[in-house]
């Protein structure tokens, strides 16, 4: 049975790299993102193996009305970092904006998937967390870190509740060289300074995270409820 993988936040970065990985395996991919131009570029690259839809995962109505026909696997990758906000300036509105996408969005998509999914012998969900869920995130990103910690807790709960039919795991990337880093590492020597704090002495790549996601989706039949760091030894 051909697998069909729904990937949220798939217009660029880790999501797009994951789409490439599952298509290379022979699976079909459904790409969701809020950017139509990014999806158009992804569709042009991946061809007939992919179909796309503009879906805001935090919009319950949009998720409920989306086409999940034939979906067998899910990668909850959509997420936002949010603006850097000092702890003294953190407010409920900022926290809610992060959680609406990173946590509530994951919940809505997972519920829709669980209701619509096609049976498949390797049915699985991969949630994209972050090592920020363990270390709290960098200065000014407490809301992001809290949302990623919530994803870790939800992953373990989902794994228990969906077993044995659907395996559920999460990845916790460290600093990965994706477009979002361009908005953070703006100083000329910023990337070198970041690399100094990573035992592997470099940032990770989206492809490296994607390979781990692909493994969890298809080649880890007795792995569920796990949080796997992809962080080059960084904590």
XYZ file of C-alpha atoms in Angstrom:
235
model
C 0.000 0.000 0.000
C 1.420 3.366 -1.021
C 1.962 5.712 1.900
C 0.677 9.269 1.790
C 2.398 11.666 4.174
C 0.842 14.956 5.271
C 3.549 17.467 6.196
C 2.621 20.798 7.738
C 4.871 23.824 7.386
C 6.267 22.172 4.270
C 7.044 25.179 2.109
C 10.682 25.416 3.169
C 13.288 24.240 5.651
C 12.762 20.993 7.531
C 9.254 20.489 6.169
C 10.340 20.682 2.539
C 13.380 18.490 3.217
C 11.071 15.901 4.779
C 8.841 16.014 1.716
C 11.870 15.338 -0.462
C 12.848 12.379 1.726
C 9.455 10.671 1.684
C 8.994 11.241 -2.045
C 12.427 9.714 -2.684
C 11.212 6.662 -0.775
C 8.242 6.380 -3.116
C 5.549 7.864 -0.891
C 3.055 10.533 -1.877
C 3.326 13.854 -0.053
C 0.702 16.417 0.877
C 2.277 19.763 1.684
C 0.542 22.357 3.825
C 1.880 25.851 4.411
C 0.601 29.404 4.731
C 2.747 30.580 1.795
C 1.329 29.890 -1.657
C 4.553 30.930 -3.474
C 6.591 28.511 -1.346
C 4.137 25.706 -2.042
C 4.178 26.431 -5.760
C 7.967 26.152 -5.801
C 7.842 22.908 -3.818
C 5.228 21.460 -6.150
C 7.324 22.372 -9.181
C 10.289 20.570 -7.643
C 8.500 17.441 -6.439
C 6.130 16.984 -9.368
C 3.229 14.575 -9.379
C 4.338 12.930 -6.141
C 3.131 15.974 -4.203
C -0.042 17.951 -3.813
C -0.304 21.203 -1.896
C -2.789 23.297 0.037
C -2.616 26.639 1.787
C -3.712 25.811 5.333
C -3.186 27.756 8.545
C -2.990 24.994 11.153
C -4.177 27.345 13.897
C -7.475 27.876 12.035
C -9.827 25.113 13.205
C -12.215 25.684 10.307
C -9.460 25.495 7.706
C -8.109 22.270 9.166
C -11.574 20.719 9.426
C -12.382 21.494 5.785
C -9.020 20.401 4.354
C -8.745 17.292 2.203
C -7.037 14.453 4.106
C -8.207 11.709 1.777
C -5.779 8.807 1.704
C -3.392 10.187 4.332
C -1.514 7.429 6.176
C 1.300 9.315 7.953
C 1.667 12.766 9.503
C 4.546 15.141 10.186
C 3.502 18.024 12.448
C 6.218 20.470 11.429
C 4.389 23.821 11.248
C 5.624 26.230 13.878
C 6.669 29.793 14.547
C 9.490 31.236 16.610
C 7.863 34.571 17.368
C 9.531 37.830 18.235
C 12.245 38.015 20.859
C 10.589 39.218 24.060
C 12.286 39.717 27.421
C 10.650 37.836 30.297
C 9.448 41.099 31.853
C 7.703 41.964 28.588
C 6.079 38.588 28.033
C 2.287 38.771 28.022
C -0.643 36.450 27.421
C -1.172 37.683 23.868
C 2.368 36.801 22.826
C 2.237 33.417 24.537
C -1.133 32.618 22.958
C 0.096 33.533 19.457
C 2.945 31.015 19.745
C 0.806 28.285 21.284
C -1.996 28.752 18.738
C 0.306 27.581 15.949
C 2.835 25.335 17.674
C 0.544 23.493 20.088
C -3.125 24.054 19.219
C -2.337 23.690 15.524
C -0.615 20.371 16.180
C -3.634 19.207 18.162
C -6.124 20.191 15.448
C -4.191 18.525 12.645
C -3.596 15.368 14.669
C -7.281 15.072 15.487
C -8.217 15.510 11.820
C -5.620 12.933 10.801
C -6.771 10.408 13.378
C -10.347 10.692 12.138
C -9.561 10.552 8.406
C -6.423 8.431 8.113
C -6.215 5.369 5.928
C -5.060 2.184 7.649
C -1.416 1.402 6.938
C 0.968 -1.115 8.534
C 3.504 1.597 9.404
C 1.080 4.396 10.363
C 2.999 7.014 12.322
C 3.144 10.615 13.457
C 6.309 12.657 13.863
C 6.022 15.886 15.845
C 8.663 18.575 15.476
C 9.769 19.776 18.882
C 13.132 21.375 19.708
C 15.853 21.154 22.314
C 14.364 24.474 23.420
C 11.608 22.341 24.930
C 14.188 21.026 27.386
C 16.498 23.989 27.923
C 13.810 26.683 27.828
C 15.032 28.350 24.646
C 17.432 31.218 24.215
C 17.029 34.567 25.994
C 13.799 36.184 24.864
C 12.254 32.998 23.504
C 10.566 31.571 26.589
C 7.201 31.250 24.821
C 8.776 29.244 22.010
C 10.582 26.984 24.478
C 7.388 26.429 26.446
C 5.494 25.482 23.291
C 8.145 22.949 22.317
C 8.090 21.468 25.820
C 4.341 21.079 25.466
C 4.888 19.180 22.210
C 7.138 16.735 24.042
C 4.449 16.074 26.644
C 1.745 15.736 23.996
C 3.899 13.306 22.026
C 4.196 10.940 24.974
C 0.466 11.183 25.689
C -0.440 10.608 22.048
C 1.874 7.600 21.806
C 0.075 5.976 24.720
C -3.414 6.854 23.502
C -2.900 5.869 19.839
C -1.013 2.610 20.465
C -0.869 0.106 18.923
C -2.401 1.496 15.721
C -0.324 4.656 15.273
C 3.212 5.213 16.496
C 3.966 8.754 17.702
C 7.439 10.214 18.200
C 9.059 13.627 18.202
C 12.300 15.105 16.970
C 14.097 17.778 18.968
C 16.401 19.613 16.571
C 19.084 21.944 17.824
C 20.325 24.810 15.688
C 19.506 23.841 12.116
C 20.612 25.878 9.113
C 17.206 26.858 7.734
C 15.824 30.187 6.486
C 14.645 31.090 9.987
C 18.285 31.347 11.090
C 18.804 34.167 8.617
C 16.474 36.295 10.721
C 18.347 35.485 13.945
C 22.020 35.169 13.025
C 22.454 38.584 11.474
C 25.891 39.568 12.819
C 28.822 38.809 10.476
C 30.383 36.267 12.845
C 27.143 34.922 14.314
C 27.301 31.521 12.619
C 30.894 30.964 13.712
C 30.028 31.847 17.305
C 27.057 29.469 17.252
C 29.216 26.655 15.878
C 31.654 27.095 18.773
C 28.911 26.053 21.188
C 28.057 22.822 19.359
C 30.196 19.694 19.954
C 29.931 18.804 16.244
C 31.254 22.319 15.509
C 28.544 23.202 12.985
C 24.851 23.748 12.595
C 22.736 20.834 11.430
C 21.038 20.663 8.063
C 17.378 20.284 7.219
C 18.216 17.097 5.331
C 19.701 15.546 8.476
C 16.486 16.192 10.387
C 14.436 14.935 7.450
C 16.314 11.635 7.367
C 15.476 11.097 11.022
C 11.810 11.921 10.381
C 11.717 9.493 7.462
C 13.222 6.746 9.640
C 10.659 7.284 12.385
C 7.827 7.244 9.865
C 8.752 4.017 8.107
C 11.664 2.092 9.608
C 11.118 2.120 13.372
C 8.254 -0.341 13.977
C 8.868 -0.696 17.722
C 9.671 2.939 18.489
C 6.924 5.098 19.964
C 6.725 7.805 22.605
C 10.344 8.844 22.056
C 11.926 12.296 21.789
C 15.061 12.114 19.654
C 17.569 14.974 19.683
C 19.094 16.033 16.384
C 21.418 18.625 17.844
C 25.062 17.706 17.215
C 25.590 17.002 20.900
C 24.230 20.368 22.056
C 21.918 20.405 25.069
